[in-house]
PDB file of C-alpha atoms in Angstrom:
ATOM      1  CA  MET A   1      80.009  83.053  92.982  1.00 45.00           C
ATOM      2  CA  GLY A   2      80.987  84.773  96.879  1.00 58.00           C
ATOM      3  CA  PHE A   3      80.096  84.259 100.086  1.00 69.00           C
ATOM      4  CA  ASP A   4      77.175  85.765 101.732  1.00 75.00           C
ATOM      5  CA  GLN A   5      78.636  86.167 104.890  1.00 78.00           C
ATOM      6  CA  ALA A   6      74.629  88.101 106.375  1.00 81.00           C
ATOM      7  CA  SER A   7      73.535  84.114 105.657  1.00 86.00           C
ATOM      8  CA  ALA A   8      76.155  83.409 108.109  1.00 92.00           C
ATOM      9  CA  GLN A   9      74.987  80.833 110.734  1.00 94.00           C
ATOM     10  CA  TRP A  10      77.535  81.651 113.350  1.00 94.00           C
ATOM     11  CA  VAL A  11      79.688  84.288 113.415  1.00 94.00           C
ATOM     12  CA  TYR A  12      83.541  83.294 115.733  1.00 95.00           C
ATOM     13  CA  GLU A  13      85.790  86.640 116.319  1.00 94.00           C
ATOM     14  CA  ALA A  14      89.242  85.394 117.538  1.00 94.00           C
ATOM     15  CA  LYS A  15      91.246  88.007 119.391  1.00 94.00           C
ATOM     16  CA  ASP A  16      93.977  85.865 118.153  1.00 94.00           C
ATOM     17  CA  LEU A  17      96.112  83.106 116.359  1.00 92.00           C
ATOM     18  CA  GLU A  18      94.470  81.005 119.782  1.00 93.00           C
ATOM     19  CA  GLY A  19      91.345  82.158 118.694  1.00 93.00           C
ATOM     20  CA  THR A  20      91.457  80.198 115.486  1.00 94.00           C
ATOM     21  CA  GLU A  21      92.889  77.636 116.834  1.00 95.00           C
ATOM     22  CA  ALA A  22      89.852  77.204 119.249  1.00 95.00           C
ATOM     23  CA  LEU A  23      87.238  76.162 115.545  1.00 96.00           C
ATOM     24  CA  ALA A  24      89.785  74.584 114.615  1.00 97.00           C
ATOM     25  CA  ALA A  25      90.816  72.471 117.423  1.00 96.00           C
ATOM     26  CA  PHE A  26      86.807  71.797 117.413  1.00 96.00           C
ATOM     27  CA  LEU A  27      86.548  71.213 114.216  1.00 97.00           C
ATOM     28  CA  ALA A  28      89.054  69.400 113.492  1.00 97.00           C
ATOM     29  CA  ALA A  29      87.522  66.319 116.934  1.00 97.00           C
ATOM     30  CA  GLN A  30      84.660  66.333 114.566  1.00 97.00           C
ATOM     31  CA  ALA A  31      86.234  65.710 111.498  1.00 97.00           C
ATOM     32  CA  VAL A  32      84.577  62.045 110.565  1.00 97.00           C
ATOM     33  CA  PRO A  33      85.737  60.252 106.917  1.00 97.00           C
ATOM     34  CA  GLY A  34      84.015  62.061 103.863  1.00 96.00           C
ATOM     35  CA  THR A  35      84.244  65.657 106.256  1.00 97.00           C
ATOM     36  CA  VAL A  36      83.840  68.877 104.296  1.00 97.00           C
ATOM     37  CA  ILE A  37      85.548  72.331 104.687  1.00 98.00           C
ATOM     38  CA  ALA A  38      85.346  75.262 102.232  1.00 97.00           C
ATOM     39  CA  LEU A  39      87.271  78.086 103.021  1.00 97.00           C
ATOM     40  CA  ASP A  40      86.648  81.498 101.816  1.00 96.00           C
ATOM     41  CA  GLY A  41      88.113  84.987 102.600  1.00 94.00           C
ATOM     42  CA  ASP A  42      90.611  87.952 101.071  1.00 91.00           C
ATOM     43  CA  LEU A  43      94.046  87.317  99.914  1.00 89.00           C
ATOM     44  CA  GLY A  44      95.839  87.461 103.713  1.00 87.00           C
ATOM     45  CA  ALA A  45      92.942  86.728 105.600  1.00 92.00           C
ATOM     46  CA  GLY A  46      94.212  83.163 107.355  1.00 91.00           C
ATOM     47  CA  LYS A  47      92.987  80.678 105.279  1.00 93.00           C
ATOM     48  CA  THR A  48      96.112  78.778 105.532  1.00 91.00           C
ATOM     49  CA  ALA A  49      97.281  79.863 108.586  1.00 93.00           C
ATOM     50  CA  PHE A  50      93.301  78.618 110.016  1.00 96.00           C
ATOM     51  CA  SER A  51      94.526  74.851 107.210  1.00 95.00           C
ATOM     52  CA  GLN A  52      97.874  74.213 109.372  1.00 95.00           C
ATOM     53  CA  ARG A  53      96.319  74.805 112.684  1.00 96.00           C
ATOM     54  CA  PHE A  54      93.414  72.303 111.629  1.00 97.00           C
ATOM     55  CA  ALA A  55      95.422  70.300 110.718  1.00 97.00           C
ATOM     56  CA  LYS A  56      97.982  69.878 113.794  1.00 97.00           C
ATOM     57  CA  HIS A  57      94.217  69.714 115.398  1.00 97.00           C
ATOM     58  CA  LEU A  58      94.016  66.092 112.892  1.00 97.00           C
ATOM     59  CA  GLY A  59      97.045  65.000 114.558  1.00 97.00           C
ATOM     60  CA  VAL A  60      99.135  65.522 111.073  1.00 97.00           C
ATOM     61  CA  GLN A  61     103.120  65.519 111.684  1.00 94.00           C
ATOM     62  CA  ASP A  62     103.777  67.125 108.388  1.00 90.00           C
ATOM     63  CA  THR A  63     104.308  70.929 107.740  1.00 86.00           C
ATOM     64  CA  VAL A  64     101.212  72.394 106.551  1.00 88.00           C
ATOM     65  CA  ASN A  65     101.514  74.607 103.369  1.00 80.00           C
ATOM     66  CA  SER A  66      99.606  76.588 101.229  1.00 75.00           C
ATOM     67  CA  PRO A  67      98.917  74.719  97.689  1.00 68.00           C
ATOM     68  CA  THR A  68      98.650  76.824  95.860  1.00 65.00           C
ATOM     69  CA  PHE A  69     100.841  75.658  92.605  1.00 63.00           C
ATOM     70  CA  THR A  70     100.507  71.797  93.553  1.00 70.00           C
ATOM     71  CA  LEU A  71      97.017  72.277  93.554  1.00 84.00           C
ATOM     72  CA  ILE A  72      96.073  69.023  96.458  1.00 89.00           C
ATOM     73  CA  LYS A  73      98.158  68.201  99.162  1.00 91.00           C
ATOM     74  CA  GLU A  74      97.569  65.094 101.342  1.00 93.00           C
ATOM     75  CA  TYR A  75      98.165  64.453 105.199  1.00 95.00           C
ATOM     76  CA  GLU A  76      98.627  61.927 106.994  1.00 96.00           C
ATOM     77  CA  GLY A  77      96.849  61.705 110.615  1.00 96.00           C
ATOM     78  CA  ARG A  78      93.576  60.493 112.750  1.00 97.00           C
ATOM     79  CA  LEU A  79      92.584  60.715 108.900  1.00 98.00           C
ATOM     80  CA  PRO A  80      93.594  61.813 106.595  1.00 97.00           C
ATOM     81  CA  PHE A  81      93.710  65.171 105.407  1.00 97.00           C
ATOM     82  CA  TYR A  82      93.489  66.734 101.361  1.00 96.00           C
ATOM     83  CA  HIS A  83      94.358  70.286 101.853  1.00 95.00           C
ATOM     84  CA  MET A  84      93.324  71.364  98.684  1.00 93.00           C
ATOM     85  CA  ASP A  85      93.342  75.772  96.681  1.00 91.00           C
ATOM     86  CA  VAL A  86      91.644  75.947  93.743  1.00 91.00           C
ATOM     87  CA  TYR A  87      92.460  79.096  93.357  1.00 89.00           C
ATOM     88  CA  ARG A  88      94.838  79.734  90.253  1.00 84.00           C
ATOM     89  CA  LEU A  89      92.163  77.082  88.454  1.00 81.00           C
ATOM     90  CA  SER A  90      88.713  77.579  86.696  1.00 78.00           C
ATOM     91  CA  LEU A  91      85.228  75.934  87.676  1.00 81.00           C
ATOM     92  CA  GLU A  92      85.530  73.418  83.808  1.00 82.00           C
ATOM     93  CA  GLU A  93      89.537  72.636  85.250  1.00 81.00           C
ATOM     94  CA  ALA A  94      87.905  72.044  87.966  1.00 82.00           C
ATOM     95  CA  GLU A  95      85.648  69.530  86.946  1.00 80.00           C
ATOM     96  CA  ASP A  96      87.855  67.247  85.843  1.00 82.00           C
ATOM     97  CA  LEU A  97      90.160  66.621  88.587  1.00 85.00           C
ATOM     98  CA  GLY A  98      88.072  64.354  89.564  1.00 84.00           C
ATOM     99  CA  LEU A  99      87.547  66.101  93.159  1.00 89.00           C
ATOM    100  CA  ASP A 100      84.620  63.855  94.211  1.00 88.00           C
ATOM    101  CA  GLU A 101      87.516  61.071  94.668  1.00 91.00           C
ATOM    102  CA  TYR A 102      88.124  62.950  97.378  1.00 93.00           C
ATOM    103  CA  PHE A 103      85.250  64.533  98.928  1.00 95.00           C
ATOM    104  CA  TYR A 104      83.244  61.198  99.082  1.00 93.00           C
ATOM    105  CA  GLY A 105      86.363  59.729 100.415  1.00 92.00           C
ATOM    106  CA  ASN A 106      87.861  58.143 103.220  1.00 95.00           C
ATOM    107  CA  GLY A 107      89.331  61.921 104.798  1.00 97.00           C
ATOM    108  CA  VAL A 108      89.078  65.031 105.493  1.00 98.00           C
ATOM    109  CA  THR A 109      89.112  67.496 102.101  1.00 97.00           C
ATOM    110  CA  LEU A 110      89.894  71.408 103.384  1.00 97.00           C
ATOM    111  CA  VAL A 111      89.236  73.530  99.963  1.00 96.00           C
ATOM    112  CA  GLU A 112      90.411  77.087 100.001  1.00 94.00           C
ATOM    113  CA  TRP A 113      88.837  78.720  98.043  1.00 94.00           C
ATOM    114  CA  ALA A 114      85.639  77.269  97.726  1.00 95.00           C
ATOM    115  CA  SER A 115      83.555  79.465  96.044  1.00 94.00           C
ATOM    116  CA  ILE A 116      85.624  78.834  93.447  1.00 92.00           C
ATOM    117  CA  ILE A 117      84.146  75.380  92.617  1.00 93.00           C
ATOM    118  CA  ALA A 118      80.456  75.841  94.822  1.00 93.00           C
ATOM    119  CA  ASP A 119      78.975  74.140  92.091  1.00 93.00           C
ATOM    120  CA  ILE A 120      80.840  70.965  92.151  1.00 93.00           C
ATOM    121  CA  LEU A 121      81.403  70.789  96.420  1.00 95.00           C
ATOM    122  CA  PRO A 122      79.280  67.844  98.380  1.00 95.00           C
ATOM    123  CA  GLU A 123      75.367  68.779  98.703  1.00 94.00           C
ATOM    124  CA  GLN A 124      76.981  68.688 102.037  1.00 96.00           C
ATOM    125  CA  VAL A 125      79.366  71.209 103.734  1.00 97.00           C
ATOM    126  CA  LEU A 126      80.802  73.721 105.103  1.00 97.00           C
ATOM    127  CA  HIS A 127      81.928  76.476 104.417  1.00 97.00           C
ATOM    128  CA  ILE A 128      83.444  79.232 107.369  1.00 97.00           C
ATOM    129  CA  TYR A 129      84.204  82.795 105.390  1.00 97.00           C
ATOM    130  CA  ILE A 130      87.591  84.471 106.880  1.00 96.00           C
ATOM    131  CA  GLU A 131      87.159  88.383 107.402  1.00 95.00           C
ATOM    132  CA  ALA A 132      90.717  90.302 108.753  1.00 94.00           C
ATOM    133  CA  GLY A 133      91.226  92.357 110.968  1.00 92.00           C
ATOM    134  CA  ALA A 134      93.043  94.438 113.818  1.00 92.00           C
ATOM    135  CA  GLY A 135      96.900  92.715 114.075  1.00 91.00           C
ATOM    136  CA  SER A 136      95.715  89.007 114.579  1.00 90.00           C
ATOM    137  CA  GLU A 137      92.124  89.081 114.574  1.00 94.00           C
ATOM    138  CA  ARG A 138      90.064  87.286 112.522  1.00 95.00           C
ATOM    139  CA  LYS A 139      86.018  87.498 112.236  1.00 95.00           C
ATOM    140  CA  MET A 140      84.722  83.770 110.627  1.00 96.00           C
ATOM    141  CA  PHE A 141      81.029  83.507 109.665  1.00 96.00           C
ATOM    142  CA  LEU A 142      80.336  79.765 109.120  1.00 96.00           C
ATOM    143  CA  ASN A 143      77.242  77.778 107.383  1.00 95.00           C
ATOM    144  CA  GLY A 144      76.693  73.859 107.812  1.00 95.00           C
ATOM    145  CA  ARG A 145      74.548  72.312 105.022  1.00 94.00           C
ATOM    146  CA  GLY A 146      73.114  68.972 105.899  1.00 94.00           C
ATOM    147  CA  GLU A 147      74.783  67.188 108.886  1.00 91.00           C
ATOM    148  CA  PRO A 148      76.936  66.556 110.213  1.00 95.00           C
ATOM    149  CA  TYR A 149      77.719  70.114 110.097  1.00 97.00           C
ATOM    150  CA  GLU A 150      74.702  72.000 111.659  1.00 94.00           C
ATOM    151  CA  GLN A 151      74.636  69.565 114.530  1.00 95.00           C
ATOM    152  CA  TRP A 152      78.114  71.281 114.456  1.00 96.00           C
ATOM    153  CA  ILE A 153      77.052  74.822 114.206  1.00 95.00           C
ATOM    154  CA  THR A 154      73.932  74.553 116.904  1.00 93.00           C
ATOM    155  CA  THR A 155      77.037  73.690 119.142  1.00 93.00           C
ATOM    156  CA  LEU A 156      79.078  76.247 118.589  1.00 94.00           C
ATOM    157  CA  ARG A 157      76.012  78.621 118.941  1.00 90.00           C
ATOM    158  CA  GLU A 158      75.121  76.517 122.237  1.00 90.00           C
ATOM    159  CA  ASN A 159      78.824  76.575 123.547  1.00 87.00           C
ATOM    160  CA  GLY A 160      81.152  78.826 121.632  1.00 79.00           C
ATOM    161  CA  ALA A 161      84.606  77.407 119.740  1.00 74.00           C
ATOM    162  CA  ALA A 162      85.715  75.644 122.367  1.00 62.00           C
ATOM    163  CA  PRO A 163      82.699  73.607 123.979  1.00 57.00           C
ATOM    164  CA  GLU A 164      83.509  71.625 126.958  1.00 49.00           C
TER     165      GLU A 164
END
């Protein structure tokens, strides 16, 4: 199940990595226990770069890199940060991993290649599809299902990625 960019509630255009970081910083500041962010996009679109900047603004001190082969990496920050990469999983394999413990736990879960496990994601989720442009330009399509994500998108729509 792919992400339908046409149905995005908000589209953000980052001109460079600082622009990507502005959105990541805003979202990290809003994060509460149980926050789930689903990331999708082509290979090289910037999912891990976004994840690294999000983690930095969540207060994670460790180096964050793609958990492609480990599937899930756990970090400590303002809240526990669970970074998942489900690229190499089938939906059936993901169902057997008990991911609900992360989704509904005390931390923040960020899932790269989330559309692979769309059927088991929580009902309330923030979905971001990242599309690469020239150089480090990125277009990010956001859809929020449920609270607080719909409110976050309203704030972003009204104020941009770096609300005062």
